[in-house]
Amino acid sequence: MDPGAQAPPAAEPLPQPRVGVGVFVLREGLVLLGLRRGSHGAGTWALPGGHLEFGETVERCALREIHEETGLVIDVVARGPYTNDVFRAAGKHYVTVFVLARAPHGEPALREPAKCAEWRWCRWSELPMPLFPPLAALHASGYVPRLPGPRLGLVSLVVRDHDEALAFYVGTLGFTLVEDTFIAQQNKRWVVVAPPGPGSCRVLLARAADDEQRSRVGNQTGGRVALFLYTDDFARDHAAYRAKGVEFVREPRREPYGTVAVFRDLYGNLWDLLQPNEI
């Protein structure tokens, strides 16, 4: 290189990714959102949270940020998913780690009004728009924030015949066949189906083996509604089931808890098709 020549200008260093922590503060089926102001993402709705500081755990960051932003005292119960978001226009790159937390008491205060214009408790199925990109990506993925704990995983439904039951529950209602296994030791099929929605309880189609069990087919609950099928789009699923010949015995109606109609399965069991007013 010519000693008198000027060295080429050094390339500008690329911005370094940062770690953000987003906190799902949950209470009675609602999640806390704030309307951002004064920074990138202003005018969008986001979870409370902030930057992970050096030497800080994700949980400690969540506790600190919630206290600083809202004054709430929370109990962090679980880590959730993460998103990888590049804000090219702002020259920012964040990996956002989400945590799930309870806030059993109190209401959020606007303790940083330059950063947040409003706090609002929202249903996950009815979020205000627009959403901050990391939250929008998570919502679009189908993720539903739920606190961990015991849950109902499987219920038995006594049926007359496995194949005719599968034709209805899978072929007509659109359930997924989860398992169909022959158990040689017990000389029976283990057949499990589930609605297609995330986190659904599964249904064991248990073939009646004797007269006592056969007498229960179609009447496990003495004529009451036996099962409640939740949907995120009542009109869509009601129309689809009607088109496939499903018999509705009570027409759609609006109730304080949601939109509901009652249908009968192939054996006579009554089901609620329900779009609840909750997450």
Backbone as numpy.savetxt, mean C-alpha at the origin, in Angstrom:
# Nx Ny Nz CAx CAy CAz Cx Cy Cz
54.30 18.33 -23.41 53.45 19.53 -23.41 54.33 20.77 -23.41
53.98 21.77 -24.21 54.74 23.01 -24.28 54.67 23.71 -22.92
55.87 24.00 -22.32 55.86 24.64 -20.99 55.12 25.96 -20.99
55.05 26.63 -22.15 54.38 27.91 -22.17 52.88 27.80 -22.41
52.43 26.61 -22.76 51.00 26.44 -23.07 50.19 26.42 -21.78
48.95 26.91 -21.88 48.06 26.92 -20.72 47.43 25.54 -20.53
47.35 25.12 -19.28 46.70 23.84 -18.98 45.19 23.96 -19.23
44.56 22.90 -19.75 43.11 22.95 -19.96 42.40 23.13 -18.63
41.28 23.84 -18.65 40.56 24.04 -17.37 40.11 22.70 -16.79
40.19 22.61 -15.48 39.77 21.37 -14.81 38.26 21.20 -14.92
37.86 19.97 -15.14 36.43 19.69 -15.23 35.77 19.93 -13.87
34.57 20.49 -13.91 33.86 20.72 -12.67 33.46 19.38 -12.05
33.68 19.25 -10.76 33.31 17.97 -10.12 31.80 17.76 -10.16
31.41 16.53 -10.34 30.00 16.19 -10.34 29.45 16.28 -8.92
28.19 16.71 -8.78 27.59 16.71 -7.44 27.56 15.30 -6.85
27.80 15.21 -5.57 27.80 13.91 -4.91 26.39 13.56 -4.44
25.99 12.31 -4.63 24.67 11.90 -4.12 24.58 12.09 -2.61
23.40 12.43 -2.13 23.15 12.56 -0.71 22.06 11.59 -0.30
22.01 11.33 0.99 21.01 10.41 1.53 19.94 11.21 2.25
18.70 11.00 1.83 17.57 11.61 2.51 16.77 10.56 3.25
16.06 10.98 4.26 15.20 10.09 5.03 13.78 10.65 4.95
12.85 9.85 4.43 11.44 10.20 4.39 10.69 9.38 5.42
9.79 10.03 6.15 9.12 9.36 7.27 7.62 9.25 7.00
7.16 8.01 6.94 5.72 7.76 6.90 5.20 7.85 8.34
4.63 8.98 8.69 4.01 9.13 10.01 2.55 8.70 9.85
2.18 7.58 10.49 0.88 6.95 10.27 0.02 7.06 11.52
-1.28 7.29 11.28 -2.24 7.34 12.38 -3.63 7.04 11.84
-4.24 5.98 12.35 -5.63 5.64 12.03 -5.88 5.62 10.53
-4.99 4.98 9.79 -5.17 4.86 8.35 -4.79 6.07 7.54
-4.19 7.08 8.17 -3.79 8.31 7.48 -2.28 8.48 7.53
-1.75 9.21 6.54 -0.32 9.49 6.48 -0.14 11.01 6.44
0.89 11.49 7.11 1.14 12.93 7.22 1.96 13.42 6.02
1.44 14.45 5.33 2.15 15.08 4.22 2.27 16.57 4.47
3.35 17.16 3.91 3.55 18.59 4.00 3.70 19.21 2.62
3.25 20.45 2.47 3.37 21.19 1.22 4.69 21.97 1.25
5.63 21.56 0.39 6.98 22.11 0.42 7.00 23.56 -0.09
7.93 24.32 0.48 8.14 25.69 -0.01 9.61 26.06 0.20
10.11 26.97 -0.63 11.41 27.57 -0.42 12.61 26.72 -0.80
12.40 25.57 -1.46 13.53 24.74 -1.88 13.10 23.95 -3.10
14.02 23.10 -3.63 13.61 22.31 -4.79 12.41 21.44 -4.40
11.47 21.35 -5.31 10.23 20.65 -5.01 9.18 21.55 -4.39
9.40 22.86 -4.36 8.42 23.77 -3.79 7.09 23.62 -4.53
6.00 23.60 -3.75 4.68 23.45 -4.34 4.23 22.02 -4.49
5.07 21.06 -4.06 4.68 19.65 -4.10 4.47 19.13 -2.69
3.73 18.04 -2.60 3.43 17.41 -1.31 4.45 16.31 -1.04
4.95 16.28 0.17 6.01 15.33 0.51 5.85 14.85 1.94
6.54 13.76 2.23 6.64 13.28 3.60 7.58 14.19 4.39
7.40 14.28 5.69 8.41 14.95 6.50 9.71 14.14 6.46
10.81 14.83 6.72 12.11 14.15 6.70 13.21 15.13 6.31
14.39 14.59 6.08 15.50 15.47 5.72 16.77 14.70 5.46
17.90 15.40 5.55 19.19 14.81 5.23 19.71 13.95 6.39
20.33 12.85 6.03 21.04 12.03 7.00 22.38 12.69 7.30
22.62 12.98 8.57 23.86 13.65 8.96 24.96 12.62 9.25
26.19 13.11 9.22 27.34 12.22 9.43 27.23 11.52 10.79
27.41 10.19 10.78 27.39 9.40 12.00 26.01 9.11 12.55
24.97 9.51 11.84 23.60 9.38 12.33 22.95 8.13 11.77
22.17 7.42 12.58 21.38 6.30 12.06 20.14 6.84 11.36
19.55 6.01 10.50 18.33 6.40 9.80 17.22 6.69 10.80
17.10 5.84 11.82 16.04 6.02 12.81 16.22 7.32 13.60
17.47 7.61 14.00 17.74 8.83 14.74 17.45 10.06 13.88
17.79 9.98 12.61 17.49 11.08 11.70 15.98 11.31 11.61
15.20 10.22 11.54 13.75 10.35 11.47 13.19 11.03 12.71
13.65 10.62 13.88 13.19 11.23 15.13 13.53 12.72 15.18
14.75 13.05 14.80 15.20 14.44 14.84 14.41 15.31 13.87
14.28 14.84 12.63 13.60 15.65 11.62 12.12 15.87 11.97
11.45 14.84 12.45 10.04 14.99 12.80 9.88 15.98 13.94
10.76 15.91 14.92 10.68 16.85 16.04 10.94 18.27 15.56
11.97 18.46 14.72 12.30 19.79 14.23 11.20 20.38 13.36
10.57 19.54 12.53 9.61 20.05 11.56 8.19 20.16 12.11
7.79 19.24 13.01 6.39 19.16 13.43 6.19 19.24 14.94
7.23 18.94 15.72 7.07 18.86 17.17 6.47 17.56 17.65
6.11 16.67 16.73 5.51 15.39 17.13 6.57 14.46 17.72
6.13 13.64 18.65 6.96 12.56 19.18 6.50 11.27 18.51
7.41 10.60 17.82 7.05 9.42 17.05 7.78 8.19 17.58
7.26 7.07 17.20 7.87 5.77 17.48 8.20 5.14 16.14
9.49 5.10 15.78 9.90 4.48 14.52 9.83 2.97 14.69
9.04 2.33 13.82 8.80 0.90 14.01 9.44 0.03 12.93
9.76 0.59 11.77 10.32 -0.26 10.72 10.93 0.59 9.62
11.92 0.02 8.95 12.43 0.64 7.72 11.56 0.19 6.55
11.40 1.08 5.60 10.62 0.78 4.41 11.52 0.67 3.19
11.00 0.98 2.01 11.79 0.89 0.78 12.68 2.12 0.61
13.33 2.22 -0.54 14.12 3.40 -0.87 13.88 3.76 -2.33
14.17 5.02 -2.68 14.12 5.44 -4.07 15.44 6.11 -4.43
15.77 6.10 -5.72 16.99 6.70 -6.24 16.55 7.79 -7.23
16.73 9.06 -6.86 16.15 10.15 -7.63 17.22 11.17 -8.02
17.27 11.49 -9.32 18.19 12.50 -9.84 17.39 13.72 -10.27
17.67 14.87 -9.66 17.03 16.13 -10.01 18.02 16.90 -10.90
18.00 16.64 -12.17 19.04 17.19 -13.05 18.98 18.70 -13.12
17.80 19.27 -13.20 17.69 20.72 -13.30 18.28 21.41 -12.08
18.14 20.78 -10.93 18.66 21.36 -9.69 20.07 20.87 -9.37
20.59 19.96 -10.18 21.93 19.42 -9.93 22.02 18.63 -8.65
20.95 17.89 -8.34 20.92 17.12 -7.09 20.62 15.66 -7.38
21.18 14.80 -6.53 20.96 13.36 -6.63 20.77 12.84 -5.21
19.60 12.23 -4.97 19.28 11.73 -3.63 18.92 10.25 -3.68
19.41 9.53 -2.71 18.86 8.22 -2.36 18.03 8.45 -1.10
16.73 8.21 -1.21 15.83 8.46 -0.09 15.43 7.14 0.55
15.75 7.01 1.83 15.38 5.83 2.61 14.12 6.18 3.41
13.11 5.32 3.32 11.85 5.59 4.00 11.73 4.73 5.26
11.11 5.31 6.28 10.83 4.57 7.51 9.36 4.73 7.85
8.84 3.77 8.61 7.46 3.78 9.06 7.43 4.12 10.54
6.53 5.01 10.94 6.49 5.47 12.33 5.05 5.70 12.76
4.82 5.54 14.06 3.54 5.88 14.67 3.66 7.24 15.36
2.55 7.99 15.31 2.43 9.23 16.08 1.08 9.19 16.77
1.00 8.54 17.95 -0.32 8.30 18.56 -1.02 9.55 19.08
-0.26 10.62 19.36 -0.87 11.79 19.99 -0.38 13.07 19.34
-1.18 14.12 19.50 -0.77 15.45 19.09 -1.03 15.73 17.62
-0.92 17.01 17.27 -1.08 17.47 15.91 0.21 18.17 15.47
0.56 18.06 14.19 1.80 18.66 13.71 1.75 20.18 13.72
2.82 20.79 14.16 2.95 22.24 14.16 3.85 22.67 13.00
3.62 23.88 12.48 4.48 24.44 11.43 5.69 25.07 12.09
6.67 24.25 12.43 7.84 24.75 13.14 8.91 25.30 12.21
8.80 24.99 10.91 9.72 25.53 9.92 8.90 26.10 8.76
8.21 27.22 8.99 7.28 27.75 7.97 7.95 28.17 6.67
9.26 28.40 6.70 9.96 28.74 5.45 10.12 27.52 4.55
9.97 26.33 5.14 10.15 25.10 4.37 8.85 24.36 4.10
7.82 24.61 4.92 6.56 23.86 4.79 5.40 24.83 5.02
4.46 24.84 4.06 3.32 25.76 4.14 2.15 25.16 4.90
2.08 23.84 4.96 0.89 23.20 5.54 1.20 21.73 5.83
0.66 21.22 6.93 0.65 19.78 7.19 -0.78 19.27 7.03
-0.88 18.05 6.48 -2.21 17.50 6.25 -2.17 15.97 6.42
-3.16 15.43 7.15 -3.34 13.99 7.25 -4.11 13.52 6.01
-3.58 12.55 5.30 -4.16 12.13 4.01 -4.33 10.62 3.95
-5.31 10.21 3.17 -5.47 8.79 2.84 -4.53 8.46 1.68
-3.88 7.31 1.78 -2.91 6.93 0.75 -3.57 6.79 -0.61
-4.85 6.43 -0.64 -5.57 6.30 -1.90 -6.07 7.62 -2.44
-5.94 8.70 -1.68 -6.47 10.01 -2.09 -5.45 11.10 -1.78
-4.22 10.95 -2.26 -3.17 11.91 -1.96 -3.36 13.20 -2.75
-3.04 14.36 -2.16 -3.07 15.61 -2.91 -1.95 15.61 -3.95
-2.15 16.38 -4.99 -1.17 16.48 -6.07 -0.73 17.94 -6.23
0.49 18.15 -6.79 1.45 17.14 -7.22 2.28 16.63 -6.06
2.89 15.46 -6.24 3.73 14.85 -5.22 5.20 15.13 -5.50
5.98 15.24 -4.45 7.44 15.34 -4.56 7.94 14.08 -5.25
8.88 14.19 -6.22 9.25 13.04 -7.06 9.55 11.74 -6.33
10.33 11.72 -5.22 10.56 10.43 -4.56 9.26 9.78 -4.07
8.34 10.59 -3.52 7.07 10.05 -3.07 6.20 9.64 -4.25
6.24 10.41 -5.33 5.46 10.06 -6.52 5.91 8.72 -7.09
7.24 8.50 -7.13 7.75 7.24 -7.65 7.32 6.06 -6.79
7.35 6.27 -5.48 6.95 5.20 -4.57 5.46 4.91 -4.70
4.65 5.95 -4.78 3.20 5.78 -4.91 2.86 5.07 -6.21
3.54 5.45 -7.31 3.27 4.84 -8.61 3.68 3.37 -8.66
4.61 2.98 -7.81 5.07 1.58 -7.80 4.06 0.61 -7.22
3.01 1.15 -6.56 2.02 0.30 -5.91 2.29 0.05 -4.44
3.36 0.62 -3.93 3.68 0.44 -2.52 2.59 1.06 -1.64
2.24 0.35 -0.56 1.28 0.85 0.42 1.94 0.79 1.79
2.06 1.92 2.48 2.71 1.91 3.80 1.82 1.26 4.86
2.33 0.25 5.50 1.59 -0.44 6.56 2.54 -0.72 7.71
2.06 -0.52 8.92 2.86 -0.84 10.09 2.96 -2.35 10.24
4.13 -2.86 10.62 4.29 -4.30 10.75 3.57 -4.85 11.97
3.33 -6.14 11.95 2.66 -6.82 13.06 1.93 -8.05 12.55
1.28 -8.79 13.44 0.52 -9.96 13.01 -0.53 -9.58 11.98
-0.74 -10.45 11.01 -1.76 -10.21 10.00 -2.43 -11.52 9.63
-3.64 -11.42 9.15 -4.37 -12.60 8.72 -3.87 -13.01 7.35
-3.32 -14.22 7.24 -2.70 -14.64 5.99 -3.54 -15.56 5.14
-4.43 -16.35 5.77 -5.14 -17.39 5.03 -6.46 -17.68 5.71
-7.54 -17.75 4.92 -8.84 -18.18 5.43 -9.33 -19.36 4.58
-10.11 -20.23 5.20 -10.63 -21.41 4.50 -12.03 -21.14 3.98
-12.29 -21.57 2.76 -13.61 -21.51 2.17 -13.96 -22.91 1.70
-15.00 -23.51 2.29 -15.37 -24.88 1.94 -16.05 -24.88 0.58
-15.55 -25.73 -0.33 -16.08 -25.80 -1.69 -16.48 -27.24 -2.02
-17.30 -27.36 -3.04 -17.75 -28.69 -3.46 -16.71 -29.40 -4.31
-16.04 -28.63 -5.17 -15.08 -29.22 -6.10 -14.00 -28.18 -6.41
-12.75 -28.59 -6.38 -11.66 -27.65 -6.60 -11.72 -27.00 -7.98
-11.93 -27.79 -9.01 -11.84 -27.25 -10.36 -12.97 -26.27 -10.67
-14.19 -26.58 -10.20 -15.28 -25.63 -10.45 -15.07 -24.36 -9.63
-14.49 -24.51 -8.43 -14.19 -23.34 -7.63 -13.13 -22.47 -8.30
-12.09 -23.10 -8.85 -11.05 -22.34 -9.55 -11.63 -21.63 -10.77
-12.54 -22.28 -11.48 -13.14 -21.64 -12.65 -13.83 -20.33 -12.27
-14.43 -20.30 -11.07 -15.12 -19.09 -10.65 -14.15 -18.07 -10.07
-13.37 -18.47 -9.07 -12.54 -17.50 -8.36 -11.39 -16.98 -9.22
-10.80 -17.85 -10.03 -9.72 -17.41 -10.91 -10.27 -16.92 -12.25
-11.13 -17.74 -12.86 -11.62 -17.41 -14.19 -12.57 -16.23 -14.22
-13.45 -16.12 -13.21 -14.46 -15.05 -13.20 -14.04 -13.85 -12.37
-13.60 -14.09 -11.14 -13.24 -12.97 -10.27 -11.83 -12.44 -10.53
-11.00 -13.21 -11.24 -9.67 -12.73 -11.56 -8.65 -12.93 -10.46
-8.95 -13.83 -9.50 -7.97 -14.13 -8.47 -6.76 -14.83 -9.09
-5.67 -14.80 -8.36 -4.44 -15.48 -8.77 -4.37 -16.86 -8.12
-4.02 -17.87 -8.90 -3.77 -19.19 -8.32 -2.38 -19.19 -7.70
-2.33 -19.24 -6.37 -1.07 -19.17 -5.65 -0.43 -20.54 -5.53
-1.24 -21.57 -5.26 -0.69 -22.92 -5.06 -1.76 -23.95 -5.36
-1.36 -25.02 -5.99 -2.22 -26.18 -6.24 -1.34 -27.42 -6.12
-1.29 -27.97 -4.91 -0.36 -29.05 -4.60 -1.13 -30.24 -4.05
-0.75 -31.44 -4.52 -1.35 -32.65 -3.96 -0.50 -33.12 -2.77
-1.16 -33.31 -1.63 -0.48 -33.77 -0.42 -0.78 -35.25 -0.27
0.21 -36.07 -0.62 -0.02 -37.52 -0.68 -0.36 -38.09 0.70
0.29 -37.60 1.74 0.06 -38.15 3.08 -1.39 -37.99 3.54
-2.04 -36.92 3.06 -3.42 -36.67 3.46 -4.41 -36.91 2.34
-3.89 -37.32 1.17 -4.72 -37.62 0.00 -5.67 -36.45 -0.32
-5.09 -35.25 -0.41 -5.92 -34.08 -0.73 -5.10 -33.04 -1.47
-5.82 -32.15 -2.16 -5.19 -31.02 -2.83 -5.20 -29.80 -1.89
-4.09 -29.10 -1.93 -3.97 -27.84 -1.20 -4.01 -26.73 -2.24
-5.17 -26.06 -2.32 -5.40 -25.08 -3.38 -5.61 -23.71 -2.74
-4.75 -22.77 -3.08 -4.79 -21.43 -2.50 -4.90 -20.41 -3.63
-5.83 -19.45 -3.46 -5.98 -18.35 -4.41 -5.90 -17.03 -3.64
-5.74 -15.94 -4.37 -5.66 -14.63 -3.74 -6.10 -13.56 -4.72
-6.77 -12.51 -4.24 -7.05 -11.36 -5.10 -5.74 -10.77 -5.62
-5.78 -10.08 -6.75 -4.54 -9.59 -7.35 -3.92 -8.40 -6.64
-4.64 -7.72 -5.74 -4.11 -6.54 -5.07 -2.97 -6.88 -4.13
-2.08 -5.90 -3.87 -0.93 -6.14 -2.99 -1.36 -6.38 -1.55
-0.68 -7.34 -0.90 -0.93 -7.60 0.51 -2.24 -8.28 0.82
-2.86 -8.90 -0.17 -4.18 -9.50 0.04 -4.09 -10.77 0.88
-5.08 -10.97 1.73 -5.23 -12.24 2.43 -5.54 -13.33 1.40
-4.99 -14.51 1.61 -5.21 -15.61 0.68 -6.37 -16.49 1.13
-6.95 -17.21 0.17 -8.11 -18.05 0.43 -7.75 -19.50 0.11
-7.91 -20.37 1.10 -7.73 -21.81 0.89 -9.07 -22.39 0.44
-9.10 -22.95 -0.76 -10.29 -23.62 -1.26 -10.27 -25.05 -0.74
-11.03 -25.30 0.32 -11.00 -26.59 1.03 -12.19 -27.44 0.57
-11.91 -28.52 -0.16 -13.00 -29.37 -0.65 -13.65 -30.12 0.50
-14.97 -30.05 0.54 -15.72 -30.76 1.58 -15.46 -32.25 1.50
-15.16 -32.86 2.65 -14.76 -34.28 2.67 -15.84 -35.21 3.20
-16.90 -34.68 3.83 -17.95 -35.55 4.37 -19.27 -34.78 4.35
-20.34 -35.45 4.78 -21.66 -34.82 4.72 -21.75 -33.57 5.58
-21.11 -33.60 6.74 -21.15 -32.42 7.61 -20.52 -31.22 6.93
-19.36 -31.43 6.33 -18.69 -30.33 5.63 -19.46 -29.91 4.39
-20.03 -30.88 3.67 -20.81 -30.53 2.48 -22.03 -29.69 2.83
-22.58 -29.88 4.03 -23.74 -29.08 4.45 -23.37 -27.61 4.68
-22.09 -27.33 4.80 -21.64 -25.96 5.03 -21.28 -25.23 3.74
-21.19 -25.93 2.63 -20.83 -25.29 1.37 -21.86 -24.21 1.03
-21.40 -23.01 0.86 -22.28 -21.90 0.50 -22.97 -21.24 1.67
-22.76 -21.74 2.89 -23.46 -21.18 4.04 -22.60 -21.27 5.29
-21.37 -20.82 5.18 -20.47 -20.89 6.32 -20.80 -19.87 7.40
-21.56 -18.84 7.06 -21.84 -17.77 8.02 -23.34 -17.58 8.25
-24.13 -18.60 7.96 -25.55 -18.54 8.26 -26.32 -17.47 7.50
-25.90 -17.17 6.28 -26.60 -16.20 5.46 -26.06 -14.78 5.54
-25.10 -14.55 6.41 -24.49 -13.21 6.49 -23.38 -13.10 5.45
-22.97 -11.84 5.17 -21.82 -11.64 4.29 -20.62 -12.34 4.90
-19.97 -13.16 4.09 -18.88 -13.99 4.60 -17.51 -13.33 4.42
-17.31 -12.67 3.30 -15.98 -12.16 2.96 -16.11 -10.77 2.36
-15.04 -9.97 2.50 -15.05 -8.57 2.07 -13.90 -8.37 1.09
-14.25 -8.14 -0.15 -13.26 -7.98 -1.21 -13.04 -6.48 -1.45
-11.87 -5.98 -1.02 -11.56 -4.57 -1.16 -11.07 -4.27 -2.58
-11.40 -3.08 -3.07 -10.95 -2.65 -4.39 -10.53 -1.19 -4.32
-9.62 -0.80 -5.22 -9.23 0.61 -5.32 -10.02 1.32 -6.41
-10.89 0.58 -7.13 -11.71 1.17 -8.19 -13.02 0.39 -8.27
-13.99 0.83 -7.49 -15.26 0.10 -7.40 -15.95 0.01 -8.75
-16.05 1.12 -9.47 -16.77 1.13 -10.75 -16.16 0.15 -11.74
-14.83 0.10 -11.80 -14.14 -0.82 -12.71 -14.49 -2.27 -12.41
-14.33 -2.67 -11.14 -14.53 -4.08 -10.81 -16.00 -4.47 -10.80
-16.88 -3.57 -10.39 -18.32 -3.87 -10.43 -18.76 -4.12 -11.87
-18.33 -3.26 -12.80 -18.70 -3.44 -14.20 -18.11 -4.73 -14.77
-16.85 -5.03 -14.43 -16.20 -6.24 -14.95 -16.91 -7.50 -14.45
-17.28 -7.52 -13.18 -17.94 -8.71 -12.63 -19.33 -8.87 -13.22
-20.04 -7.78 -13.38 -21.37 -7.87 -14.01 -21.26 -8.43 -15.42
-20.26 -7.97 -16.15 -20.07 -8.43 -17.53 -19.77 -9.93 -17.59
-19.21 -10.47 -16.52 -18.89 -11.90 -16.48 -19.99 -12.73 -15.83
-21.12 -12.11 -15.54 -22.28 -12.84 -15.03 -22.35 -13.02 -13.54
-21.52 -12.29 -12.78 -21.59 -12.38 -11.32 -22.93 -11.79 -10.86
-23.60 -12.49 -9.94 -24.91 -12.07 -9.45 -24.75 -11.12 -8.26
-25.20 -9.89 -8.43 -25.21 -8.93 -7.34 -26.59 -8.93 -6.70
-26.64 -9.16 -5.40 -27.92 -9.25 -4.70 -28.27 -7.95 -3.99
-27.30 -7.04 -3.85 -27.56 -5.70 -3.33 -26.79 -4.72 -4.20
-27.51 -3.73 -4.70 -26.94 -2.79 -5.63 -25.96 -1.84 -4.93
-25.08 -1.19 -5.70 -24.09 -0.28 -5.10 -24.75 0.84 -4.30
-24.10 1.17 -3.20 -24.56 2.28 -2.38 -23.37 2.92 -1.67
-23.53 4.19 -1.36 -22.50 4.91 -0.62 -22.81 4.81 0.86
-21.81 4.41 1.63 -21.92 4.33 3.08 -20.84 5.22 3.69
-20.94 5.55 4.98 -19.89 6.36 5.60 -18.50 5.75 5.48
-18.42 4.42 5.37 -17.13 3.75 5.31 -16.65 3.49 3.89
-17.50 3.74 2.86 -17.07 3.51 1.49 -18.22 3.17 0.56
-17.88 2.72 -0.65 -18.86 2.29 -1.65 -18.90 0.77 -1.66
-20.13 0.20 -1.64 -20.24 -1.24 -1.44 -21.41 -1.80 -2.23
-21.25 -3.04 -2.68 -22.33 -3.84 -3.25 -22.09 -5.28 -2.81
-23.15 -6.09 -2.78 -23.04 -7.47 -2.30 -23.30 -8.41 -3.48
-22.37 -9.37 -3.66 -22.57 -10.37 -4.71 -22.53 -11.77 -4.11
-23.03 -12.71 -4.90 -23.09 -14.11 -4.48 -22.12 -14.92 -5.32
-21.34 -15.79 -4.66 -20.43 -16.63 -5.44 -21.16 -17.86 -5.96
-20.43 -18.75 -6.60 -21.08 -19.89 -7.24 -21.78 -20.83 -6.27
-21.41 -20.76 -4.98 -22.02 -21.64 -3.99 -23.10 -20.95 -3.16
-23.19 -19.64 -3.30 -24.18 -18.89 -2.53 -23.60 -18.06 -1.41
-22.29 -18.16 -1.16 -21.67 -17.29 -0.15 -21.81 -15.83 -0.57
-22.10 -14.98 0.39 -22.23 -13.55 0.12 -20.91 -12.83 0.35
-20.56 -11.96 -0.60 -19.34 -11.17 -0.54 -19.69 -9.69 -0.65
-18.98 -8.85 0.09 -19.01 -7.41 -0.15 -17.91 -7.06 -1.15
-18.28 -6.34 -2.22 -17.28 -5.65 -3.04 -17.23 -4.24 -2.50
-16.08 -3.83 -1.97 -16.02 -2.63 -1.15 -14.80 -1.78 -1.52
-15.05 -0.51 -1.82 -13.96 0.46 -1.92 -14.03 1.32 -0.66
-13.17 1.04 0.32 -13.27 1.74 1.62 -12.67 3.13 1.55
-13.13 3.97 2.46 -12.58 5.31 2.62 -11.38 5.27 3.56
-10.36 4.55 3.15 -9.16 4.43 3.98 -8.03 4.02 3.09
-6.80 3.92 3.68 -5.64 3.45 2.95 -5.92 2.03 2.48
